[in-house]
């Protein structure tokens, strides 16, 4: 059974770029999802570094299976990568996403990332 990863990589800056550049953006976004699912933090860091990007700037534009990177990491049980994303994001962005409520509603309330999220937003 082949699992496919749907990637939606849309950013305001992509609207003005040419097709080859958009294809490259789709490829790195697909790689972000693939490495997240594999819980490979080193490859994520290398991908971000090689493309001169940071998590804060791309977080809103990359989705895996129509979910944010942190939600996808929770579903994929990718603690190392999910923890990396949590540490890179500002606390108020995590509060705005309401990850704790989402996790509870989706049966992921026992995810290890919930503790990291609470610590990051100051609810420990």
Short mmCIF file of C-alpha atoms in Angstrom, two decimals:
data_model
loop_
_atom_site.label_atom_id
_atom_site.label_comp_id
_atom_site.label_asym_id
_atom_site.label_seq_id
_atom_site.Cartn_x
_atom_site.Cartn_y
_atom_site.Cartn_z
CA UNK A 1 0.00 0.00 0.00
CA UNK A 2 1.58 3.20 -1.12
CA UNK A 3 1.12 6.18 1.12
CA UNK A 4 1.15 9.50 -0.58
CA UNK A 5 1.96 12.79 0.98
CA UNK A 6 -0.05 15.71 -0.26
CA UNK A 7 1.92 18.88 -0.18
CA UNK A 8 0.53 22.35 -0.38
CA UNK A 9 3.28 24.93 -0.59
CA UNK A 10 1.80 28.33 -1.24
CA UNK A 11 3.43 31.60 -0.27
CA UNK A 12 2.71 35.14 -1.33
CA UNK A 13 6.14 35.36 -2.92
CA UNK A 14 5.50 32.27 -5.03
CA UNK A 15 2.77 34.09 -6.95
CA UNK A 16 5.35 36.16 -8.77
CA UNK A 17 7.94 33.44 -9.50
CA UNK A 18 8.40 31.44 -12.66
CA UNK A 19 7.30 27.81 -13.09
CA UNK A 20 10.78 26.26 -12.63
CA UNK A 21 11.21 28.14 -9.37
CA UNK A 22 7.75 27.07 -8.18
CA UNK A 23 8.65 23.47 -9.01
CA UNK A 24 11.79 23.78 -6.89
CA UNK A 25 9.69 25.12 -4.01
CA UNK A 26 7.31 22.18 -4.35
CA UNK A 27 10.27 19.81 -4.23
CA UNK A 28 11.74 21.22 -1.01
CA UNK A 29 8.26 21.32 0.54
CA UNK A 30 7.78 17.65 -0.37
CA UNK A 31 11.18 16.94 1.17
CA UNK A 32 10.13 18.77 4.35
CA UNK A 33 7.11 16.48 4.62
CA UNK A 34 9.12 13.37 3.83
CA UNK A 35 11.82 14.17 6.39
CA UNK A 36 9.21 15.10 8.98
CA UNK A 37 7.44 11.77 8.54
CA UNK A 38 10.80 9.98 8.87
CA UNK A 39 11.60 12.05 12.00
CA UNK A 40 14.93 13.07 10.46
CA UNK A 41 15.86 16.35 12.13
CA UNK A 42 19.34 16.43 10.59
CA UNK A 43 17.99 16.32 7.04
CA UNK A 44 15.42 19.01 7.89
CA UNK A 45 18.17 21.26 9.24
CA UNK A 46 20.35 20.62 6.17
CA UNK A 47 17.45 21.31 3.79
CA UNK A 48 16.66 24.58 5.56
CA UNK A 49 20.33 25.59 5.62
CA UNK A 50 20.99 24.69 1.97
CA UNK A 51 17.98 26.74 0.86
CA UNK A 52 18.71 29.63 3.26
CA UNK A 53 15.34 29.31 4.95
CA UNK A 54 14.14 29.17 8.51
CA UNK A 55 11.11 27.47 10.02
CA UNK A 56 9.41 30.72 11.05
CA UNK A 57 9.37 32.04 7.50
CA UNK A 58 8.11 28.88 5.78
CA UNK A 59 5.85 27.44 8.48
CA UNK A 60 2.62 28.98 7.20
CA UNK A 61 3.34 28.11 3.56
CA UNK A 62 4.15 24.40 3.94
CA UNK A 63 1.47 21.86 4.71
CA UNK A 64 1.68 18.10 4.72
CA UNK A 65 -1.61 16.24 4.21
CA UNK A 66 -3.34 19.61 4.68
CA UNK A 67 -1.89 20.01 8.17
CA UNK A 68 0.77 22.29 9.61
CA UNK A 69 4.24 20.89 10.10
CA UNK A 70 3.75 20.43 13.85
CA UNK A 71 0.38 18.72 13.44
CA UNK A 72 1.86 16.44 10.78
CA UNK A 73 4.78 15.63 13.08
CA UNK A 74 2.33 14.72 15.88
CA UNK A 75 0.34 12.44 13.57
CA UNK A 76 3.56 10.85 12.28
CA UNK A 77 4.88 10.35 15.82
CA UNK A 78 7.95 12.35 14.80
CA UNK A 79 9.02 13.71 18.18
CA UNK A 80 12.53 14.94 17.27
CA UNK A 81 11.40 16.96 14.25
CA UNK A 82 8.22 18.16 15.95
CA UNK A 83 10.23 19.34 18.94
CA UNK A 84 12.59 21.17 16.57
CA UNK A 85 9.63 22.96 14.94
CA UNK A 86 8.16 23.90 18.33
CA UNK A 87 11.47 25.39 19.46
CA UNK A 88 11.79 27.42 16.25
CA UNK A 89 8.32 28.96 16.36
CA UNK A 90 7.34 31.99 18.44
CA UNK A 91 5.16 31.14 21.43
CA UNK A 92 2.29 33.33 20.27
CA UNK A 93 2.14 31.47 16.93
CA UNK A 94 1.79 28.20 18.86
CA UNK A 95 -0.95 29.71 21.02
CA UNK A 96 -2.78 30.97 17.93
CA UNK A 97 -2.69 27.51 16.34
CA UNK A 98 -4.27 26.00 19.51
CA UNK A 99 -2.33 22.76 19.13
CA UNK A 100 -3.37 21.37 22.50
CA UNK A 101 -7.07 21.53 21.65
CA UNK A 102 -6.42 20.12 18.17
CA UNK A 103 -4.43 17.23 19.63
CA UNK A 104 -7.21 16.44 22.12
CA UNK A 105 -9.84 16.48 19.38
CA UNK A 106 -7.76 14.16 17.20
CA UNK A 107 -6.77 11.58 19.80
CA UNK A 108 -3.23 12.88 20.16
CA UNK A 109 -3.51 14.43 23.62
CA UNK A 110 -0.85 12.04 24.93
CA UNK A 111 1.70 13.11 22.32
CA UNK A 112 5.08 13.99 23.78
CA UNK A 113 5.02 17.19 21.78
CA UNK A 114 2.18 18.58 23.90
CA UNK A 115 4.58 18.92 26.84
CA UNK A 116 7.09 20.75 24.63
CA UNK A 117 4.36 23.06 23.34
CA UNK A 118 3.15 23.82 26.88
CA UNK A 119 6.72 24.56 27.98
CA UNK A 120 7.28 26.84 24.98
CA UNK A 121 4.14 28.87 25.63
CA UNK A 122 4.78 28.99 29.36
CA UNK A 123 2.09 26.62 30.63
CA UNK A 124 4.30 24.07 32.31
#
